[in-house]
Amino acid sequence: MTPNRLVVLFLALLAVGPLVLPPFYVTLLNYIGLYALVAIGLVLLTGVGGLTSFGQAAFVGLGAYTTAILTTQGELLPAWLAWLGASPWLTLIAGMLITLAVAWLLGAITLKLSGHFLPLGTIAWGLSLYFAFGSVPGLGGHSGIPDIPAINLVGVTLARGDQIYYLIWAFLLVGIWTTRNLLDSREGRAIRALKGGRVMAESMGVDTARARMVIFLIAALQACASGWLYAHMQRFVNPNPFGLHMGIEYLFMTVIGGAGHVWGAVVGAGVFTVLKQWLQDWMPRLLGQTGNFEIIVFGFGMVYLLHRARGGIWPLLAKYVPVRKPARTVDTTAEPLPRREQPTRGEVVLQAVDVTRAFGGLIANRAVNLEVRAGEILALIGPNGAGKSTLFNQISGVDVPTSGQVRFRGHDVTGQDARQVARLGLSRTFQHVRLLNRMSVLENVAIGAHLRGQRGVLPAAWRLDRAEEARLLAEAARQVERVGLGRHLMEEAGSLALGQQRILEIARALASDPCVLLLDEPAAGLRYQEKKELAALLSQLRAEGLAILLVEHDMDFVMGLVDRVVVMDFGEKIAEGLPAEIQRNPAVLEAYLGGTDE
Ligand code: ADP
Ligand code: MG
């Protein structure tokens, strides 16, 4: 069955559900829909973005309480607010705006946290909001707010479960569709790049702080919409469903369903809800007594699932379900992206002027000077600990010199961050390959083209970005072809050999249309033939006028290829010259032969 037919079948089943199922099951499906709506936010936030949140239930509560108060307490509210209570559709918008504001504030204070501090932070504000719902005067305390009106949709009042069912699942389907679209776009790749580490993403021009905030806000909005639907389904709210335990359950649903997959959220919410209900019904009968035994069994069941299916249930199911894989084809007729104005051959593009970097008492770079010209390859060599990586980091905006200057095409860029430097036309690879293993070769390279596109989150979610996306992917495909990995275009990056992964990183760097390429040990781990191909590629790039700076250990590779060599030892530049001169230089021989590990 084709993916499209499968979707049609799924929609048809959804549509007839309430007509044939008993009300109990319709209610169950309503809950699954509401939970899944929150869980798809967590897929984006936690599964894809790597940010663990236990606090989503609080945003569900914000959506529910906003509409509850506005639609029932009109007479207590000032006139400028009270009019919103006229229709739940207005209160939905109000709830979204409030959620945006609150989430932005909470995001600003928690998203900078790393490691376990971030989840702890979400627990902290999740608890605060939960207690606020119960204690702030006017919110009905723990007995809650009754008499919430039903939603009216084009003249139909959605008073019964089998009526609001359609609205809940419509919201969920839109959530699934827009989230999947977003992930399969320029912004989506930026979000997925978060898992490749901050330095990699920023070096490709991705604003990682913004990307984190974006997914945090989207997840909060989806939770808010779920809360709004919930309030109008139950027609009553109290704080209970918005507590920390629910925040934990949402995360559970997402993880057991498959945190990295949008459909995993639906499967997770379904399995979780049905299993829990089933245990609640059967455990007391089996044991002949009540006493929350189902929770205990349920807990162990969840742990078992996590053991057996680390990636969640969805990936296991997906083997049997043909699903749409993002970006399978590349439109080679797409109009090429505009290129930046390139420097003329021989122009000094990159310059280090008296760069000094001290780590406490240790001087890792002492007054280092070097320059790289358009159309040349400069090698930076030296024994381990000489200070090459330190210099490399300062040039690429990852680190800031203690004193001295880094100049790029005549501008002082000292102290500018990796993203700004990337925007100016400097691109790099990493000594330890930093690719997104589960993403295709094509998409990895497309991350490099991030700064050459503009379309944001909303156009991506609604598929208004396709023209630009086609151009970005076509550019990425051209770079993959150029470095000779064309045969592997749609393979997962993680399935390539190390040597190919290094070449892939070069393609990713080239996708940004750089004028300087910084390569950190590009030949490490390459076989003889691969080295020859790499050397041919670099020669070709040089012929095209690119300036290339490479840090390298492999002497044979360096000597046959580069134009000039700079040698460092103990943080200082000890020699500079043509490869042949360097090979005869006594100071260099001393550094290498007398050195520690060469
Ligand atoms: P290379 O890349 O040439 O092997 P590095 O630039 O990595 O050398 O390191 C140069 C010196 O600076 C080493 O002695 C290293 O221990 C030290 N160093 C590098 N980074 C740091 C850091 N972040 N903090 C403290 N010392 C550092
Ligand atoms: Mg190094």
XYZ file of C-alpha atoms and ligand atoms in Angstrom:
626
model
C 0.000 0.000 0.000
C 1.331 3.446 -0.852
C 1.778 5.988 1.939
C -1.008 8.126 0.503
C -3.495 5.262 0.469
C -2.523 4.438 4.005
C -3.257 7.990 5.109
C -6.623 7.886 3.344
C -7.462 4.613 5.071
C -6.416 6.072 8.428
C -8.572 9.160 7.869
C -11.534 7.039 6.820
C -11.249 4.922 9.956
C -11.007 8.076 12.050
C -14.074 9.528 10.353
C -16.343 6.539 10.893
C -15.021 5.860 14.402
C -17.678 7.729 16.394
C -20.468 6.362 14.166
C -19.731 2.754 15.033
C -17.924 2.780 18.372
C -19.642 2.859 21.771
C -19.307 6.211 23.599
C -16.711 4.823 25.975
C -14.275 4.214 23.137
C -14.988 7.581 21.620
C -14.040 9.164 24.925
C -10.884 7.090 24.975
C -10.036 8.267 21.460
C -10.675 11.845 22.509
C -8.154 11.506 25.297
C -5.655 9.862 22.981
C -6.030 12.779 20.588
C -5.572 15.342 23.353
C -2.523 13.580 24.766
C -0.982 13.034 21.341
C -1.287 16.750 20.612
C 0.943 17.450 23.620
C 3.225 14.549 22.767
C 3.985 15.780 19.232
C 5.299 18.946 20.848
C 7.565 16.753 22.937
C 8.735 14.861 19.871
C 9.964 18.152 18.479
C 11.348 19.430 21.770
C 12.787 16.283 23.326
C 13.040 13.650 20.631
C 14.414 15.870 17.892
C 15.810 18.862 19.762
C 17.188 16.951 22.744
C 15.574 19.237 25.348
C 13.794 17.222 28.016
C 10.732 18.887 29.502
C 8.616 17.584 32.351
C 6.581 20.757 32.401
C 4.299 20.441 29.377
C 1.209 19.811 31.525
C 1.512 23.355 32.817
C 1.014 24.721 29.300
C -2.002 22.454 28.878
C -3.302 24.071 32.048
C -2.656 27.572 30.714
C -4.780 26.848 27.666
C -7.534 25.263 29.752
C -7.626 27.907 32.468
C -7.515 30.847 30.079
C -10.611 29.690 28.269
C -12.324 28.575 31.491
C -11.974 31.968 33.093
C -12.751 34.055 30.048
C -15.857 32.070 29.116
C -17.343 31.723 32.608
C -16.227 34.684 34.695
C -17.095 37.490 32.287
C -18.934 39.552 34.894
C -15.859 39.635 37.149
C -13.490 40.723 34.399
C -12.813 44.263 33.196
C -14.641 45.157 29.991
C -11.473 45.168 27.862
C -11.017 41.491 28.670
C -14.587 40.324 29.112
C -15.496 40.547 25.427
C -13.095 37.708 24.668
C -15.441 35.358 26.509
C -18.002 35.722 23.746
C -16.554 32.793 21.835
C -14.146 29.973 22.682
C -12.382 30.735 19.417
C -11.383 34.106 20.821
C -10.238 32.500 24.039
C -8.136 30.066 22.057
C -6.272 32.981 20.544
C -5.991 34.609 23.969
C -4.670 31.357 25.446
C -2.115 31.041 22.657
C -0.874 34.579 23.248
C -0.629 34.066 27.001
C 1.158 30.760 26.481
C 3.576 32.389 24.052
C 4.393 35.086 26.600
C 4.755 32.688 29.535
C 6.705 30.111 27.518
C 9.006 32.780 26.194
C 9.750 33.925 29.724
C 10.238 30.387 31.038
C 12.299 29.477 27.987
C 14.513 32.497 28.466
C 15.360 31.431 32.015
C 15.591 27.650 31.518
C 16.784 26.901 27.993
C 20.303 28.100 28.698
C 20.611 25.356 31.292
C 22.363 22.224 30.164
C 22.557 18.592 31.240
C 20.176 17.616 34.011
C 19.626 21.228 35.007
C 17.237 21.777 32.123
C 14.767 19.006 33.033
C 14.999 20.100 36.665
C 14.195 23.624 35.557
C 11.100 22.445 33.714
C 10.015 20.525 36.822
C 10.431 23.693 38.865
C 8.199 25.871 36.737
C 5.826 22.991 36.044
C 5.241 22.746 39.784
C 4.910 26.510 40.188
C 2.237 26.802 37.534
C 0.363 23.799 38.907
C 0.210 25.316 42.366
C -0.722 28.671 40.871
C -3.782 27.071 39.231
C -4.881 25.808 42.659
C -4.097 28.826 44.758
C -4.503 32.041 42.793
C -7.806 33.609 43.889
C -10.441 33.579 41.181
C -9.245 30.321 39.583
C -11.744 28.240 41.550
C -9.192 26.660 43.891
C -8.988 22.891 43.903
C -12.721 22.517 43.323
C -12.247 24.119 39.929
C -14.338 26.054 37.419
C -17.610 24.489 36.171
C -20.064 25.445 33.417
C -17.594 25.975 30.605
C -19.619 26.336 27.385
C -19.291 23.973 24.435
C -17.458 25.082 21.318
C -19.580 26.254 18.431
C -18.269 25.378 14.994
C -20.084 26.792 11.953
C -23.433 26.619 13.721
C -22.941 23.195 15.312
C -22.507 23.052 19.072
C -19.930 20.419 19.944
C -21.602 19.377 23.173
C -21.101 15.611 23.012
C -17.950 13.563 22.957
C -18.623 12.218 19.478
C -18.925 15.791 18.230
C -15.819 17.359 19.720
C -14.001 14.188 18.637
C -13.754 15.537 15.115
C -12.334 18.843 16.274
C -9.752 17.160 18.509
C -8.534 14.909 15.741
C -8.547 17.740 13.231
C -6.273 19.697 15.557
C -4.045 16.672 15.969
C -3.833 15.983 12.244
C -2.936 19.604 11.545
C -0.331 19.345 14.324
C 1.138 16.203 12.791
C 1.152 17.631 9.289
C 2.745 20.961 10.225
C 5.320 19.342 12.499
C 6.351 16.886 9.813
C 6.571 19.692 7.289
C 8.676 21.745 9.631
C 11.107 18.909 10.239
C 11.495 18.453 6.497
C 12.708 21.987 5.836
C 15.585 24.385 6.296
C 14.422 25.323 9.800
C 13.796 21.676 10.563
C 17.349 20.774 9.661
C 18.544 23.584 11.927
C 16.461 22.104 14.753
C 17.777 18.620 14.071
C 21.298 20.028 13.985
C 20.946 20.849 17.695
C 21.769 17.202 18.387
C 25.021 17.547 16.437
C 26.306 19.877 19.121
C 26.276 23.619 19.494
C 29.653 24.252 17.881
C 28.779 22.385 14.699
C 25.358 23.999 14.338
C 26.640 27.505 15.035
C 29.522 27.013 12.604
C 26.932 26.271 9.917
C 25.208 29.537 10.770
C 22.409 28.093 12.865
C 21.268 30.304 15.725
C 21.015 27.510 18.284
C 19.511 29.663 21.034
C 16.744 30.704 18.663
C 16.190 27.143 17.429
C 15.777 25.951 21.005
C 13.318 28.717 21.762
C 11.350 28.005 18.599
C 10.743 24.360 19.454
C 9.983 25.271 23.039
C 7.314 27.746 21.925
C 5.804 25.355 19.381
C 5.583 22.572 21.969
C 3.980 24.972 24.444
C 1.414 26.130 21.864
C 0.463 22.568 21.001
C 0.016 21.822 24.697
C -2.084 24.968 25.077
C -4.380 23.918 22.219
C -4.800 20.538 23.880
C -5.791 22.273 27.124
C -8.318 24.461 25.342
C -9.949 21.414 23.739
C -9.883 19.580 27.041
C -11.643 22.382 28.904
C -14.434 22.479 26.331
C -14.731 18.722 26.237
C -14.985 18.320 30.030
C -16.795 21.645 30.424
C -14.966 21.846 33.739
C -11.396 22.368 34.882
C -9.501 21.916 38.133
C -5.729 21.785 38.650
C -5.384 17.977 38.797
C -4.759 17.179 35.126
C -2.043 19.832 34.893
C 0.248 18.582 37.632
C 3.748 17.216 37.439
C 2.520 13.615 37.212
C 0.888 14.487 33.900
C 4.059 16.198 32.734
C 5.855 12.928 33.400
C 3.161 10.901 31.641
C 3.375 13.060 28.520
C 7.074 12.413 28.397
C 6.466 8.689 28.888
C 3.986 8.591 26.013
C 6.458 10.326 23.757
C 9.352 8.060 24.642
C 7.497 4.751 24.438
C 5.888 5.804 21.176
C 9.223 6.829 19.696
C 10.480 10.276 20.650
C 12.156 10.888 17.329
C 9.033 10.385 15.238
C 5.895 12.457 14.924
C 3.703 9.370 14.516
C 5.383 7.964 17.596
C 3.499 10.562 19.619
C 0.170 9.187 18.425
C 1.197 5.564 18.963
C 2.618 6.424 22.392
C -0.496 8.285 23.496
C -2.635 5.407 22.210
C -0.689 2.586 23.826
C -0.294 4.484 27.069
C -3.962 5.402 27.374
C -5.393 2.053 26.344
C -2.977 0.067 28.489
C -3.675 2.189 31.515
C -7.415 1.920 31.040
C -7.220 -1.782 30.498
C -5.163 -2.336 33.643
C -7.524 -0.137 35.632
C -10.410 -2.332 34.522
C -8.801 -5.714 34.908
C -6.356 -5.553 37.783
C -9.007 -5.081 40.505
C -10.997 -7.962 39.013
C -7.974 -10.232 38.857
C -6.810 -9.418 42.358
C -10.271 -9.164 43.838
C -9.434 -5.898 45.536
C -8.816 -2.302 44.626
C -5.761 -0.299 45.571
C -3.991 1.183 42.588
C -2.167 -2.041 41.770
C -2.562 -1.134 38.142
C -0.170 1.768 38.602
C 2.536 -0.575 39.882
C 2.083 -3.063 37.057
C 1.869 -0.215 34.603
C 5.139 1.258 35.869
C 6.963 -2.030 35.406
C 5.361 -2.450 32.005
C 6.751 0.918 30.935
C 10.246 0.032 32.144
C 10.024 -3.259 30.256
C 9.017 -1.422 27.088
C 11.886 1.009 27.453
C 14.244 -1.946 27.735
C 12.864 -3.807 24.772
C 12.358 -0.891 22.422
C 14.721 1.950 23.173
C 13.701 3.889 20.122
C 10.042 3.439 20.983
C 7.272 1.460 19.374
C 6.894 3.485 16.200
C 10.194 2.470 14.563
C 9.182 -1.173 15.082
C 5.825 -0.548 13.454
C 7.268 1.616 10.718
C 9.026 -1.408 9.266
C 5.618 -2.675 8.248
C 4.183 0.690 7.270
C 5.440 2.508 4.197
C 5.958 6.088 5.347
C 6.967 9.205 3.533
C 10.707 9.725 3.822
C 11.634 13.376 3.636
C 13.505 14.698 0.622
C 13.749 11.660 -1.613
C 14.159 13.471 -4.867
C 16.165 16.487 -5.854
C 14.853 18.864 -8.455
C 17.986 19.440 -10.487
C 16.233 22.091 -12.562
C 15.821 24.373 -9.530
C 17.370 27.763 -10.086
C 20.892 27.875 -8.565
C 21.305 29.899 -5.370
C 23.003 33.278 -5.679
C 26.717 33.181 -4.900
C 28.670 35.590 -2.802
C 31.169 37.939 -4.364
C 34.441 36.006 -4.322
C 37.836 37.585 -3.596
C 40.289 37.907 -6.430
C 43.104 35.388 -6.606
C 46.031 36.375 -4.425
C 43.976 38.623 -2.165
C 44.704 38.066 1.529
C 41.398 36.750 2.884
C 42.364 35.529 6.301
C 44.927 36.952 8.635
C 46.054 36.259 12.188
C 47.912 39.211 13.649
C 49.912 38.601 16.832
C 47.298 36.194 18.098
C 47.948 35.227 21.683
C 45.817 32.896 23.746
C 46.500 32.185 27.390
C 44.727 29.499 29.383
C 45.578 30.643 32.870
C 49.385 30.452 32.989
C 49.671 28.349 29.856
C 50.321 30.287 26.664
C 48.753 28.076 23.977
C 49.439 30.649 21.228
C 52.091 33.308 21.509
C 51.955 36.185 19.011
C 51.171 33.986 16.025
C 50.995 35.599 12.606
C 49.790 33.999 9.434
C 47.855 34.847 6.329
C 45.960 32.838 3.764
C 45.354 34.072 0.222
C 42.604 33.299 -2.212
C 43.715 30.436 -4.438
C 46.274 28.900 -2.083
C 46.458 26.075 0.387
C 48.282 26.823 3.602
C 49.147 23.976 5.947
C 49.456 24.487 9.678
C 51.589 21.729 11.153
C 53.286 20.983 14.439
C 53.543 18.287 17.093
C 50.668 17.502 19.429
C 49.968 20.298 21.876
C 51.675 22.881 19.633
C 48.571 25.080 19.684
C 47.123 24.405 16.228
C 43.582 23.673 17.342
C 43.637 26.683 19.614
C 44.536 28.918 16.689
C 41.958 27.202 14.521
C 39.255 27.859 17.121
C 40.100 31.529 17.357
C 40.011 31.948 13.612
C 36.672 30.184 13.343
C 34.981 32.206 16.069
C 34.757 29.386 18.579
C 37.341 30.974 20.868
C 38.475 34.572 21.457
C 42.139 35.627 21.481
C 43.546 37.031 24.710
C 45.234 39.631 22.528
C 45.869 40.161 18.844
C 43.541 40.253 15.897
C 41.845 37.986 13.434
C 41.113 39.719 10.143
C 38.832 38.476 7.441
C 38.826 40.134 4.022
C 40.216 43.258 5.601
C 37.709 43.422 8.485
C 38.596 42.857 12.092
C 36.511 39.881 13.191
C 38.208 39.305 16.539
C 35.618 38.272 19.101
C 32.873 37.591 16.561
C 31.129 34.304 17.116
C 31.136 31.280 14.838
C 27.825 32.241 13.242
C 28.999 35.723 12.282
C 32.237 34.392 10.874
C 30.318 31.788 8.887
C 28.089 34.509 7.465
C 31.178 36.327 6.187
C 32.251 33.275 4.201
C 34.378 31.101 6.423
C 33.459 27.456 6.593
C 35.041 24.521 8.343
C 35.207 20.831 9.059
C 35.890 19.163 12.390
C 38.762 17.055 13.627
C 36.207 14.694 15.159
C 33.577 14.323 12.482
C 30.324 16.002 13.484
C 27.561 14.720 11.283
C 23.964 13.814 11.992
C 24.236 10.081 11.554
C 20.565 9.373 11.067
C 20.138 12.098 8.467
C 20.815 11.516 4.798
C 24.027 12.650 3.145
C 21.951 15.186 1.214
C 20.352 16.699 4.296
C 23.636 16.878 6.174
C 25.109 18.887 3.359
C 21.987 21.049 3.162
C 22.659 22.176 6.748
C 25.761 23.837 5.348
C 23.551 25.911 3.059
C 21.503 27.182 6.005
C 22.579 30.793 5.618
C 21.729 30.804 1.927
C 18.017 30.432 2.646
C 15.597 32.674 4.490
C 12.250 30.950 4.825
C 11.272 30.652 8.462
C 9.237 28.347 10.659
C 5.719 29.303 9.584
C 6.240 29.022 5.822
C 7.953 25.693 6.433
C 5.099 24.361 8.568
C 2.580 25.253 5.869
C 4.716 24.142 2.927
C 5.149 27.639 1.507
C 8.908 27.167 1.380
C 9.095 24.574 -1.377
C 10.673 26.739 -4.057
C 13.517 27.796 -1.797
C 13.821 24.300 -0.370
C 14.234 22.865 -3.860
C 17.049 25.303 -4.535
C 18.790 24.483 -1.249
C 18.570 20.747 -1.861
C 19.735 21.109 -5.439
C 22.749 23.056 -4.197
C 23.456 20.411 -1.564
C 23.184 17.661 -4.180
C 25.619 19.548 -6.432
C 28.171 19.727 -3.621
C 27.742 16.033 -2.836
C 28.301 15.289 -6.506
C 31.296 17.607 -6.594
C 33.128 15.777 -3.812
C 32.345 12.444 -5.401
C 29.731 11.099 -2.996
C 26.868 11.262 -5.485
C 26.182 7.549 -5.207
C 25.458 7.927 -1.498
C 23.137 10.922 -1.742
C 20.169 9.378 0.065
C 22.069 7.118 2.428
C 22.334 7.851 6.105
C 25.520 9.738 6.892
C 26.270 7.289 9.699
C 26.463 4.411 7.245
C 29.458 5.881 5.403
C 33.067 4.960 6.116
C 35.064 7.460 8.158
C 36.971 8.700 5.142
C 33.743 9.376 3.288
C 32.355 11.148 6.313
C 35.320 13.519 6.264
C 34.703 14.232 2.598
C 31.035 14.723 3.419
C 32.000 17.398 5.933
C 33.877 19.186 3.172
C 30.768 19.092 0.995
C 28.763 20.537 3.895
C 31.307 23.322 4.292
C 31.221 24.026 0.551
C 27.432 24.302 0.568
C 27.770 27.626 2.367
C 29.594 29.066 -0.653
C 32.671 29.999 1.412
C 35.742 31.950 0.395
C 37.857 30.296 3.092
C 37.825 26.652 4.016
C 39.301 25.556 7.349
C 40.011 21.848 7.526
C 41.028 20.179 10.771
C 43.034 17.050 9.922
C 41.069 16.137 6.799
C 43.304 13.185 5.900
C 43.127 11.465 9.286
C 41.730 7.957 8.927
C 41.718 8.050 5.141
C 43.060 5.221 3.023
C 45.694 5.846 0.369
C 43.247 6.068 -2.494
C 40.936 8.322 -0.488
C 43.832 10.631 0.311
C 44.634 10.912 -3.352
C 41.033 11.785 -4.119
C 40.945 14.315 -1.302
C 44.137 15.933 -2.564
C 42.642 16.123 -6.050
C 39.503 17.734 -4.660
C 41.456 20.321 -2.661
C 43.613 21.138 -5.695
C 40.485 21.662 -7.718
C 39.012 23.978 -5.058
C 42.240 25.928 -4.986
C 42.102 26.266 -8.754
C 38.620 27.724 -8.363
C 40.087 30.435 -6.146
C 39.207 29.199 -2.680
C 41.562 29.913 0.212
C 42.239 26.783 2.219
C 43.843 26.472 5.631
C 44.436 22.968 6.835
C 45.757 21.542 10.033
C 47.380 18.225 9.288
C 49.624 15.571 10.757
C 50.131 13.574 7.606
C 53.383 14.950 6.170
C 53.246 13.121 2.850
C 49.780 14.439 2.258
C 50.785 17.997 3.138
C 54.047 18.139 1.224
C 52.667 16.999 -2.091
C 49.694 19.304 -1.982
C 50.087 22.637 -0.274
C 51.607 25.939 -1.376
C 53.038 27.071 1.918
C 53.532 25.627 5.377
C 53.436 27.248 8.808
C 55.016 25.229 11.612
C 54.116 25.695 15.248
C 55.735 24.361 18.369
C 54.964 25.196 22.009
C 52.459 27.840 20.953
C 54.839 29.733 18.679
C 55.368 29.876 14.972
C 58.830 28.404 14.417
C 58.960 28.329 10.638
C 57.113 29.330 7.505
C 57.841 28.615 3.877
C 57.535 26.340 0.889
C 57.071 22.640 1.632
C 60.577 21.807 0.360
C 62.184 24.466 2.567
C 60.238 23.311 5.605
C 61.389 19.735 5.109
C 65.013 20.881 5.370
C 64.501 23.407 8.177
C 66.617 22.358 11.208
C 64.208 23.898 13.742
C 61.364 21.932 12.231
C 63.315 18.698 12.215
C 64.237 19.302 15.821
C 60.611 19.963 16.802
C 59.414 16.838 15.073
C 62.226 14.429 15.824
C 62.859 15.762 19.298
C 59.119 16.153 19.829
C 56.891 13.838 21.752
C 54.884 11.808 19.315
C 55.802 12.291 15.717
P 47.306 21.022 18.985
O 45.993 21.189 18.312
O 48.437 21.624 18.226
O 47.590 19.593 19.335
P 46.087 22.551 21.111
O 45.804 23.860 20.497
O 44.938 21.619 21.230
O 47.279 21.817 20.379
O 46.678 22.770 22.562
C 47.773 23.651 22.849
C 47.962 23.704 24.341
O 46.893 24.405 24.941
C 48.014 22.335 24.991
O 48.985 22.359 25.997
C 46.635 22.183 25.578
O 46.676 21.376 26.714
C 46.282 23.623 25.912
N 44.848 23.872 25.829
C 44.094 23.777 24.723
N 42.822 24.120 24.971
C 42.776 24.429 26.286
C 41.732 24.849 27.167
N 40.488 25.038 26.739
N 42.030 25.079 28.452
C 43.300 24.884 28.901
N 44.306 24.509 28.135
C 44.070 24.270 26.838
Mg 44.517 19.590 17.694
